[in-house]
Amino acid sequence: MASTPNERTGRRIQSVEIAFTILDAIRANEATSVTELADELGHSKSTIHSHLRTLESQEIIVRQDDGYRLSLQLLDMANDVREQVANYEVIVDEVDKLASETGEIAHFGLEEHGKVAYLYKAMGTQAVETVSRPGGKQPMHSTSLGKAILAFLPADRRREILDHVSFAPKTPKTITDPERLSNELAAITDQGYAIDDEENIEGLRCVAAPVKNENTVLGAVSVSGPVSRSTDEVLHGELAESVQRTANVIELNTKFS
């Protein structure tokens, strides 16, 4: 069976998987004890305790009261992750300008493991807050960022991702038909931008443009706003022009840096 975008072929190490499920559980709870982790994850207390001691010795977690929390070393690692993205400072500056210009939420995202991962988020003066945050991920088929990236990926990579998309609906407007999505991706390549028409969050419409470097799509930039302000005229007009202009500036800085 072919590997999915979320898996690599070959043997998987269970102890590493357990360690990451522990980190996820600690992240979801401010302080978690050995007993609580064992009950939640279905492992023995001795197994959980051994992993916790190892993670603590590597300074990945910190003992706190009767439980554990993630250490600030992870924040330092996150800073390194951002620096590994080409022209991160340019992306921040341009997404900030986009949010200020439109008054809405602006994002930059890129593809990771078959999903769109948020790298940066900026809030305009009229922005409606959403749960999105840097490091968070969303399906590609239901977001303008994801569709903008998918449309310009190499055909084999696009097929690999779409072959493993569940097409689970996020809202009543989410595209759940592969053929319909393929037709929309073809239209996106012609018009140069993608639309999310309340497909990921009810009441929110988004427009995104890809950021490319020659034949490679590096990511995408988007603007999101409530349906009351994001009319068809605005979405396909000034907002589409704004995200394409922002994407172009980032592209130029990437090309000549």
PDB file of C-alpha atoms in Angstrom:
ATOM      1  CA  MET A   1       0.000   0.000   0.000  1.00  0.00           C
ATOM      2  CA  ALA A   2       1.337   3.438  -0.884  1.00  0.00           C
ATOM      3  CA  SER A   3       2.418   5.672   1.961  1.00  0.00           C
ATOM      4  CA  THR A   4       0.252   8.634   2.849  1.00  0.00           C
ATOM      5  CA  PRO A   5       1.574  12.202   3.137  1.00  0.00           C
ATOM      6  CA  ASN A   6       1.528  11.662   6.910  1.00  0.00           C
ATOM      7  CA  GLU A   7       3.611   8.497   6.919  1.00  0.00           C
ATOM      8  CA  ARG A   8       7.014   7.285   5.793  1.00  0.00           C
ATOM      9  CA  THR A   9       7.604   3.760   4.632  1.00  0.00           C
ATOM     10  CA  GLY A  10       9.626   1.459   6.871  1.00  0.00           C
ATOM     11  CA  ARG A  11       9.642   0.516  10.521  1.00  0.00           C
ATOM     12  CA  ARG A  12       8.192   2.995  12.998  1.00  0.00           C
ATOM     13  CA  ILE A  13       9.639   3.254  16.502  1.00  0.00           C
ATOM     14  CA  GLN A  14       6.889   2.907  19.093  1.00  0.00           C
ATOM     15  CA  SER A  15       8.777   4.631  21.882  1.00  0.00           C
ATOM     16  CA  VAL A  16       9.129   7.768  19.758  1.00  0.00           C
ATOM     17  CA  GLU A  17       5.422   7.686  18.941  1.00  0.00           C
ATOM     18  CA  ILE A  18       4.598   7.368  22.652  1.00  0.00           C
ATOM     19  CA  ALA A  19       6.859  10.326  23.457  1.00  0.00           C
ATOM     20  CA  PHE A  20       5.045  12.522  20.949  1.00  0.00           C
ATOM     21  CA  THR A  21       1.594  11.474  22.176  1.00  0.00           C
ATOM     22  CA  ILE A  22       2.762  12.461  25.665  1.00  0.00           C
ATOM     23  CA  LEU A  23       3.917  15.858  24.405  1.00  0.00           C
ATOM     24  CA  ASP A  24       0.572  16.367  22.657  1.00  0.00           C
ATOM     25  CA  ALA A  25      -1.292  15.466  25.856  1.00  0.00           C
ATOM     26  CA  ILE A  26       0.828  17.828  27.950  1.00  0.00           C
ATOM     27  CA  ARG A  27       0.299  20.587  25.379  1.00  0.00           C
ATOM     28  CA  ALA A  28      -3.471  20.127  25.635  1.00  0.00           C
ATOM     29  CA  ASN A  29      -3.405  20.342  29.446  1.00  0.00           C
ATOM     30  CA  GLU A  30      -1.607  22.915  31.582  1.00  0.00           C
ATOM     31  CA  ALA A  31      -0.311  20.285  34.018  1.00  0.00           C
ATOM     32  CA  THR A  32      -0.654  16.521  33.654  1.00  0.00           C
ATOM     33  CA  SER A  33       0.332  13.791  36.112  1.00  0.00           C
ATOM     34  CA  VAL A  34       1.716  10.327  35.389  1.00  0.00           C
ATOM     35  CA  THR A  35      -1.598   8.731  36.370  1.00  0.00           C
ATOM     36  CA  GLU A  36      -3.631  11.062  34.165  1.00  0.00           C
ATOM     37  CA  LEU A  37      -1.332  10.456  31.197  1.00  0.00           C
ATOM     38  CA  ALA A  38      -1.416   6.679  31.683  1.00  0.00           C
ATOM     39  CA  ASP A  39      -5.219   6.687  31.816  1.00  0.00           C
ATOM     40  CA  GLU A  40      -5.572   9.009  28.818  1.00  0.00           C
ATOM     41  CA  LEU A  41      -3.017   7.312  26.569  1.00  0.00           C
ATOM     42  CA  GLY A  42      -3.620   3.699  27.583  1.00  0.00           C
ATOM     43  CA  HIS A  43      -0.064   2.873  28.689  1.00  0.00           C
ATOM     44  CA  SER A  44       1.246   1.644  32.016  1.00  0.00           C
ATOM     45  CA  LYS A  45       2.416   4.148  34.606  1.00  0.00           C
ATOM     46  CA  SER A  46       5.940   2.729  34.401  1.00  0.00           C
ATOM     47  CA  THR A  47       6.051   3.309  30.619  1.00  0.00           C
ATOM     48  CA  ILE A  48       4.758   6.864  30.981  1.00  0.00           C
ATOM     49  CA  HIS A  49       7.134   7.576  33.858  1.00  0.00           C
ATOM     50  CA  SER A  50      10.151   6.372  31.869  1.00  0.00           C
ATOM     51  CA  HIS A  51       9.240   8.576  28.929  1.00  0.00           C
ATOM     52  CA  LEU A  52       8.642  11.569  31.166  1.00  0.00           C
ATOM     53  CA  ARG A  53      12.035  11.146  32.836  1.00  0.00           C
ATOM     54  CA  THR A  54      13.706  10.960  29.428  1.00  0.00           C
ATOM     55  CA  LEU A  55      11.871  14.031  28.106  1.00  0.00           C
ATOM     56  CA  GLU A  56      12.716  15.920  31.298  1.00  0.00           C
ATOM     57  CA  SER A  57      16.387  14.951  31.072  1.00  0.00           C
ATOM     58  CA  GLN A  58      16.451  16.371  27.532  1.00  0.00           C
ATOM     59  CA  GLU A  59      14.820  19.562  28.893  1.00  0.00           C
ATOM     60  CA  ILE A  60      11.793  19.192  26.618  1.00  0.00           C
ATOM     61  CA  ILE A  61       9.349  19.228  29.534  1.00  0.00           C
ATOM     62  CA  VAL A  62       9.414  20.786  32.997  1.00  0.00           C
ATOM     63  CA  ARG A  63       8.074  19.317  36.229  1.00  0.00           C
ATOM     64  CA  GLN A  64       5.478  21.652  37.683  1.00  0.00           C
ATOM     65  CA  ASP A  65       3.478  21.067  40.889  1.00  0.00           C
ATOM     66  CA  ASP A  66       1.862  17.640  40.441  1.00  0.00           C
ATOM     67  CA  GLY A  67       2.366  17.475  36.697  1.00  0.00           C
ATOM     68  CA  TYR A  68       4.403  18.661  33.713  1.00  0.00           C
ATOM     69  CA  ARG A  69       4.417  21.444  31.143  1.00  0.00           C
ATOM     70  CA  LEU A  70       6.277  21.976  27.883  1.00  0.00           C
ATOM     71  CA  SER A  71       9.615  23.737  28.297  1.00  0.00           C
ATOM     72  CA  LEU A  72      10.701  27.005  26.736  1.00  0.00           C
ATOM     73  CA  GLN A  73      13.247  25.050  24.711  1.00  0.00           C
ATOM     74  CA  LEU A  74      10.361  24.253  22.355  1.00  0.00           C
ATOM     75  CA  LEU A  75       9.814  27.975  21.874  1.00  0.00           C
ATOM     76  CA  ASP A  76      13.485  28.324  20.973  1.00  0.00           C
ATOM     77  CA  MET A  77      13.104  25.466  18.490  1.00  0.00           C
ATOM     78  CA  ALA A  78      10.031  27.166  17.003  1.00  0.00           C
ATOM     79  CA  ASN A  79      12.090  30.297  16.401  1.00  0.00           C
ATOM     80  CA  ASP A  80      14.627  28.181  14.529  1.00  0.00           C
ATOM     81  CA  VAL A  81      11.828  26.684  12.420  1.00  0.00           C
ATOM     82  CA  ARG A  82      10.713  30.155  11.350  1.00  0.00           C
ATOM     83  CA  GLU A  83      14.261  31.134  10.445  1.00  0.00           C
ATOM     84  CA  GLN A  84      14.526  28.094   8.165  1.00  0.00           C
ATOM     85  CA  VAL A  85      11.748  29.467   5.971  1.00  0.00           C
ATOM     86  CA  ALA A  86      13.188  31.622   3.193  1.00  0.00           C
ATOM     87  CA  ASN A  87      12.586  35.351   3.706  1.00  0.00           C
ATOM     88  CA  TYR A  88      10.566  34.953   6.894  1.00  0.00           C
ATOM     89  CA  GLU A  89      11.056  38.624   7.780  1.00  0.00           C
ATOM     90  CA  VAL A  90       9.769  39.674   4.359  1.00  0.00           C
ATOM     91  CA  ILE A  91       6.721  37.432   4.809  1.00  0.00           C
ATOM     92  CA  VAL A  92       6.004  39.017   8.209  1.00  0.00           C
ATOM     93  CA  ASP A  93       6.341  42.558   6.843  1.00  0.00           C
ATOM     94  CA  GLU A  94       4.133  41.925   3.822  1.00  0.00           C
ATOM     95  CA  VAL A  95       1.434  39.994   5.689  1.00  0.00           C
ATOM     96  CA  ASP A  96       1.340  42.766   8.300  1.00  0.00           C
ATOM     97  CA  LYS A  97       0.877  45.317   5.499  1.00  0.00           C
ATOM     98  CA  LEU A  98      -1.854  43.189   3.948  1.00  0.00           C
ATOM     99  CA  ALA A  99      -3.772  42.995   7.233  1.00  0.00           C
ATOM    100  CA  SER A 100      -3.380  46.744   7.764  1.00  0.00           C
ATOM    101  CA  GLU A 101      -4.464  47.556   4.207  1.00  0.00           C
ATOM    102  CA  THR A 102      -7.567  45.332   4.234  1.00  0.00           C
ATOM    103  CA  GLY A 103      -8.455  45.564   7.924  1.00  0.00           C
ATOM    104  CA  GLU A 104      -8.982  41.781   7.950  1.00  0.00           C
ATOM    105  CA  ILE A 105      -7.059  38.664   9.014  1.00  0.00           C
ATOM    106  CA  ALA A 106      -4.070  37.834   6.823  1.00  0.00           C
ATOM    107  CA  HIS A 107      -2.195  34.523   6.822  1.00  0.00           C
ATOM    108  CA  PHE A 108       0.819  32.925   5.226  1.00  0.00           C
ATOM    109  CA  GLY A 109       0.717  29.136   4.986  1.00  0.00           C
ATOM    110  CA  LEU A 110       2.650  26.309   3.427  1.00  0.00           C
ATOM    111  CA  GLU A 111       2.081  22.630   2.785  1.00  0.00           C
ATOM    112  CA  GLU A 112       3.241  20.093   5.361  1.00  0.00           C
ATOM    113  CA  HIS A 113       2.257  16.418   5.388  1.00  0.00           C
ATOM    114  CA  GLY A 114      -0.660  16.987   3.052  1.00  0.00           C
ATOM    115  CA  LYS A 115      -2.160  19.855   5.061  1.00  0.00           C
ATOM    116  CA  VAL A 116      -1.776  23.615   5.056  1.00  0.00           C
ATOM    117  CA  ALA A 117       0.269  24.811   8.040  1.00  0.00           C
ATOM    118  CA  TYR A 118       0.054  28.423   9.208  1.00  0.00           C
ATOM    119  CA  LEU A 119       3.432  30.140   9.381  1.00  0.00           C
ATOM    120  CA  TYR A 120       2.258  33.647  10.256  1.00  0.00           C
ATOM    121  CA  LYS A 121      -0.977  35.483  11.108  1.00  0.00           C
ATOM    122  CA  ALA A 122      -1.724  39.211  11.282  1.00  0.00           C
ATOM    123  CA  MET A 123      -4.874  40.980  12.461  1.00  0.00           C
ATOM    124  CA  GLY A 124      -6.346  44.093  10.838  1.00  0.00           C
ATOM    125  CA  THR A 125      -8.420  46.662  12.681  1.00  0.00           C
ATOM    126  CA  GLN A 126     -11.741  45.048  11.653  1.00  0.00           C
ATOM    127  CA  ALA A 127     -10.564  41.450  11.854  1.00  0.00           C
ATOM    128  CA  VAL A 128     -12.828  38.751  13.260  1.00  0.00           C
ATOM    129  CA  GLU A 129     -10.743  36.465  15.490  1.00  0.00           C
ATOM    130  CA  THR A 130     -10.444  32.801  14.489  1.00  0.00           C
ATOM    131  CA  VAL A 131      -8.780  29.791  16.104  1.00  0.00           C
ATOM    132  CA  SER A 132      -5.995  29.755  13.510  1.00  0.00           C
ATOM    133  CA  ARG A 133      -2.490  30.277  14.871  1.00  0.00           C
ATOM    134  CA  PRO A 134       1.097  29.789  13.687  1.00  0.00           C
ATOM    135  CA  GLY A 135       1.909  26.082  13.689  1.00  0.00           C
ATOM    136  CA  GLY A 136      -1.727  25.074  13.392  1.00  0.00           C
ATOM    137  CA  LYS A 137      -2.927  23.031  10.416  1.00  0.00           C
ATOM    138  CA  GLN A 138      -6.085  22.818   8.334  1.00  0.00           C
ATOM    139  CA  PRO A 139      -7.247  20.608   5.438  1.00  0.00           C
ATOM    140  CA  MET A 140      -6.118  21.780   2.037  1.00  0.00           C
ATOM    141  CA  HIS A 141      -9.390  21.082   0.231  1.00  0.00           C
ATOM    142  CA  SER A 142     -11.478  23.398   2.446  1.00  0.00           C
ATOM    143  CA  THR A 143      -9.167  26.436   2.667  1.00  0.00           C
ATOM    144  CA  SER A 144      -8.199  29.092   0.135  1.00  0.00           C
ATOM    145  CA  LEU A 145      -4.554  28.766   1.231  1.00  0.00           C
ATOM    146  CA  GLY A 146      -4.629  25.009   0.676  1.00  0.00           C
ATOM    147  CA  LYS A 147      -6.339  25.231  -2.706  1.00  0.00           C
ATOM    148  CA  ALA A 148      -3.971  27.972  -3.887  1.00  0.00           C
ATOM    149  CA  ILE A 149      -1.017  25.722  -3.038  1.00  0.00           C
ATOM    150  CA  LEU A 150      -2.582  22.540  -4.445  1.00  0.00           C
ATOM    151  CA  ALA A 151      -3.320  24.191  -7.783  1.00  0.00           C
ATOM    152  CA  PHE A 152       0.344  24.994  -8.378  1.00  0.00           C
ATOM    153  CA  LEU A 153       2.017  21.902  -6.941  1.00  0.00           C
ATOM    154  CA  PRO A 154       3.663  19.421  -9.325  1.00  0.00           C
ATOM    155  CA  ALA A 155       1.009  17.021 -10.627  1.00  0.00           C
ATOM    156  CA  ASP A 156       2.470  13.961  -8.908  1.00  0.00           C
ATOM    157  CA  ARG A 157       2.591  15.661  -5.495  1.00  0.00           C
ATOM    158  CA  ARG A 158      -0.930  16.999  -5.940  1.00  0.00           C
ATOM    159  CA  ARG A 159      -2.210  13.496  -6.781  1.00  0.00           C
ATOM    160  CA  GLU A 160      -0.383  12.039  -3.777  1.00  0.00           C
ATOM    161  CA  ILE A 161      -2.113  14.495  -1.456  1.00  0.00           C
ATOM    162  CA  LEU A 162      -5.565  14.209  -3.033  1.00  0.00           C
ATOM    163  CA  ASP A 163      -5.406  10.391  -3.021  1.00  0.00           C
ATOM    164  CA  HIS A 164      -5.386  10.548   0.786  1.00  0.00           C
ATOM    165  CA  VAL A 165      -7.789  13.424   1.404  1.00  0.00           C
ATOM    166  CA  SER A 166     -10.857  12.243   3.308  1.00  0.00           C
ATOM    167  CA  PHE A 167     -12.961  15.115   1.927  1.00  0.00           C
ATOM    168  CA  ALA A 168     -14.617  15.380   5.318  1.00  0.00           C
ATOM    169  CA  PRO A 169     -16.963  18.401   5.355  1.00  0.00           C
ATOM    170  CA  LYS A 170     -15.991  21.226   7.704  1.00  0.00           C
ATOM    171  CA  THR A 171     -19.196  23.128   6.864  1.00  0.00           C
ATOM    172  CA  PRO A 172     -22.206  22.509   4.579  1.00  0.00           C
ATOM    173  CA  LYS A 173     -20.298  24.340   1.812  1.00  0.00           C
ATOM    174  CA  THR A 174     -17.091  22.247   1.942  1.00  0.00           C
ATOM    175  CA  ILE A 175     -16.185  20.616  -1.365  1.00  0.00           C
ATOM    176  CA  THR A 176     -16.544  16.856  -0.843  1.00  0.00           C
ATOM    177  CA  ASP A 177     -16.344  15.709  -4.476  1.00  0.00           C
ATOM    178  CA  PRO A 178     -12.840  15.084  -5.908  1.00  0.00           C
ATOM    179  CA  GLU A 179     -13.919  15.926  -9.451  1.00  0.00           C
ATOM    180  CA  ARG A 180     -15.412  19.242  -8.378  1.00  0.00           C
ATOM    181  CA  LEU A 181     -12.194  20.094  -6.534  1.00  0.00           C
ATOM    182  CA  SER A 182     -10.097  19.189  -9.579  1.00  0.00           C
ATOM    183  CA  ASN A 183     -12.211  21.497 -11.739  1.00  0.00           C
ATOM    184  CA  GLU A 184     -11.805  24.304  -9.200  1.00  0.00           C
ATOM    185  CA  LEU A 185      -8.028  23.801  -9.057  1.00  0.00           C
ATOM    186  CA  ALA A 186      -7.884  24.124 -12.835  1.00  0.00           C
ATOM    187  CA  ALA A 187      -9.799  27.412 -12.611  1.00  0.00           C
ATOM    188  CA  ILE A 188      -7.418  28.636  -9.898  1.00  0.00           C
ATOM    189  CA  THR A 189      -4.406  28.114 -12.146  1.00  0.00           C
ATOM    190  CA  ASP A 190      -6.114  30.321 -14.758  1.00  0.00           C
ATOM    191  CA  GLN A 191      -7.233  33.146 -12.471  1.00  0.00           C
ATOM    192  CA  GLY A 192      -4.217  33.087 -10.135  1.00  0.00           C
ATOM    193  CA  TYR A 193      -6.095  33.010  -6.833  1.00  0.00           C
ATOM    194  CA  ALA A 194      -8.328  30.700  -4.770  1.00  0.00           C
ATOM    195  CA  ILE A 195     -11.546  31.262  -2.852  1.00  0.00           C
ATOM    196  CA  ASP A 196     -12.890  29.661   0.338  1.00  0.00           C
ATOM    197  CA  ASP A 197     -16.615  30.444   0.360  1.00  0.00           C
ATOM    198  CA  GLU A 198     -17.514  29.499   3.964  1.00  0.00           C
ATOM    199  CA  GLU A 199     -15.981  26.077   3.272  1.00  0.00           C
ATOM    200  CA  ASN A 200     -13.803  25.912   6.381  1.00  0.00           C
ATOM    201  CA  ILE A 201     -15.622  28.219   8.834  1.00  0.00           C
ATOM    202  CA  GLU A 202     -19.270  29.222   8.479  1.00  0.00           C
ATOM    203  CA  GLY A 203     -19.650  32.977   8.068  1.00  0.00           C
ATOM    204  CA  LEU A 204     -16.069  33.476   6.848  1.00  0.00           C
ATOM    205  CA  ARG A 205     -14.893  33.915   3.255  1.00  0.00           C
ATOM    206  CA  CYS A 206     -11.229  33.903   2.202  1.00  0.00           C
ATOM    207  CA  VAL A 207      -9.117  34.571  -0.857  1.00  0.00           C
ATOM    208  CA  ALA A 208      -5.518  33.383  -1.320  1.00  0.00           C
ATOM    209  CA  ALA A 209      -2.741  33.649  -3.884  1.00  0.00           C
ATOM    210  CA  PRO A 210       0.223  31.297  -4.292  1.00  0.00           C
ATOM    211  CA  VAL A 211       3.794  32.377  -3.640  1.00  0.00           C
ATOM    212  CA  LYS A 212       6.007  30.740  -6.247  1.00  0.00           C
ATOM    213  CA  ASN A 213       9.681  30.531  -7.082  1.00  0.00           C
ATOM    214  CA  GLU A 214       9.925  29.592 -10.755  1.00  0.00           C
ATOM    215  CA  ASN A 215       8.314  26.094 -10.891  1.00  0.00           C
ATOM    216  CA  THR A 216       8.067  25.667  -7.119  1.00  0.00           C
ATOM    217  CA  VAL A 217       5.170  26.815  -4.954  1.00  0.00           C
ATOM    218  CA  LEU A 218       6.572  28.017  -1.632  1.00  0.00           C
ATOM    219  CA  GLY A 219       3.250  28.683   0.076  1.00  0.00           C
ATOM    220  CA  ALA A 220       0.317  31.060  -0.144  1.00  0.00           C
ATOM    221  CA  VAL A 221      -0.954  34.298   1.378  1.00  0.00           C
ATOM    222  CA  SER A 222      -4.599  34.921   2.237  1.00  0.00           C
ATOM    223  CA  VAL A 223      -7.139  37.408   3.571  1.00  0.00           C
ATOM    224  CA  SER A 224     -10.220  36.291   5.512  1.00  0.00           C
ATOM    225  CA  GLY A 225     -13.300  38.314   6.348  1.00  0.00           C
ATOM    226  CA  PRO A 226     -16.945  37.916   7.366  1.00  0.00           C
ATOM    227  CA  VAL A 227     -19.517  37.339   4.632  1.00  0.00           C
ATOM    228  CA  SER A 228     -21.086  40.726   5.405  1.00  0.00           C
ATOM    229  CA  ARG A 229     -17.965  42.509   4.136  1.00  0.00           C
ATOM    230  CA  SER A 230     -16.565  39.902   1.757  1.00  0.00           C
ATOM    231  CA  THR A 231     -19.080  40.220  -1.056  1.00  0.00           C
ATOM    232  CA  ASP A 232     -18.344  38.648  -4.441  1.00  0.00           C
ATOM    233  CA  GLU A 233     -17.310  42.029  -5.786  1.00  0.00           C
ATOM    234  CA  VAL A 234     -14.893  42.655  -2.921  1.00  0.00           C
ATOM    235  CA  LEU A 235     -13.580  39.090  -2.797  1.00  0.00           C
ATOM    236  CA  HIS A 236     -12.860  38.783  -6.517  1.00  0.00           C
ATOM    237  CA  GLY A 237     -11.888  42.439  -6.812  1.00  0.00           C
ATOM    238  CA  GLU A 238      -9.841  44.393  -4.287  1.00  0.00           C
ATOM    239  CA  LEU A 239      -9.059  41.464  -1.952  1.00  0.00           C
ATOM    240  CA  ALA A 240      -7.933  39.186  -4.790  1.00  0.00           C
ATOM    241  CA  GLU A 241      -5.756  42.002  -6.132  1.00  0.00           C
ATOM    242  CA  SER A 242      -4.303  42.631  -2.668  1.00  0.00           C
ATOM    243  CA  VAL A 243      -3.269  39.017  -2.019  1.00  0.00           C
ATOM    244  CA  GLN A 244      -1.797  38.677  -5.513  1.00  0.00           C
ATOM    245  CA  ARG A 245       0.182  41.888  -5.064  1.00  0.00           C
ATOM    246  CA  THR A 246       1.479  40.692  -1.671  1.00  0.00           C
ATOM    247  CA  ALA A 247       2.398  37.287  -3.100  1.00  0.00           C
ATOM    248  CA  ASN A 248       4.280  38.988  -5.933  1.00  0.00           C
ATOM    249  CA  VAL A 249       6.351  41.116  -3.529  1.00  0.00           C
ATOM    250  CA  ILE A 250       7.306  38.033  -1.510  1.00  0.00           C
ATOM    251  CA  GLU A 251       8.171  36.180  -4.720  1.00  0.00           C
ATOM    252  CA  LEU A 252      10.423  38.993  -5.940  1.00  0.00           C
ATOM    253  CA  ASN A 253      12.249  39.176  -2.611  1.00  0.00           C
ATOM    254  CA  THR A 254      12.742  35.400  -2.664  1.00  0.00           C
ATOM    255  CA  LYS A 255      14.021  35.436  -6.250  1.00  0.00           C
ATOM    256  CA  PHE A 256      16.574  38.193  -5.748  1.00  0.00           C
ATOM    257  CA  SER A 257      17.666  37.493  -2.157  1.00  0.00           C
TER     258      SER A 257
END
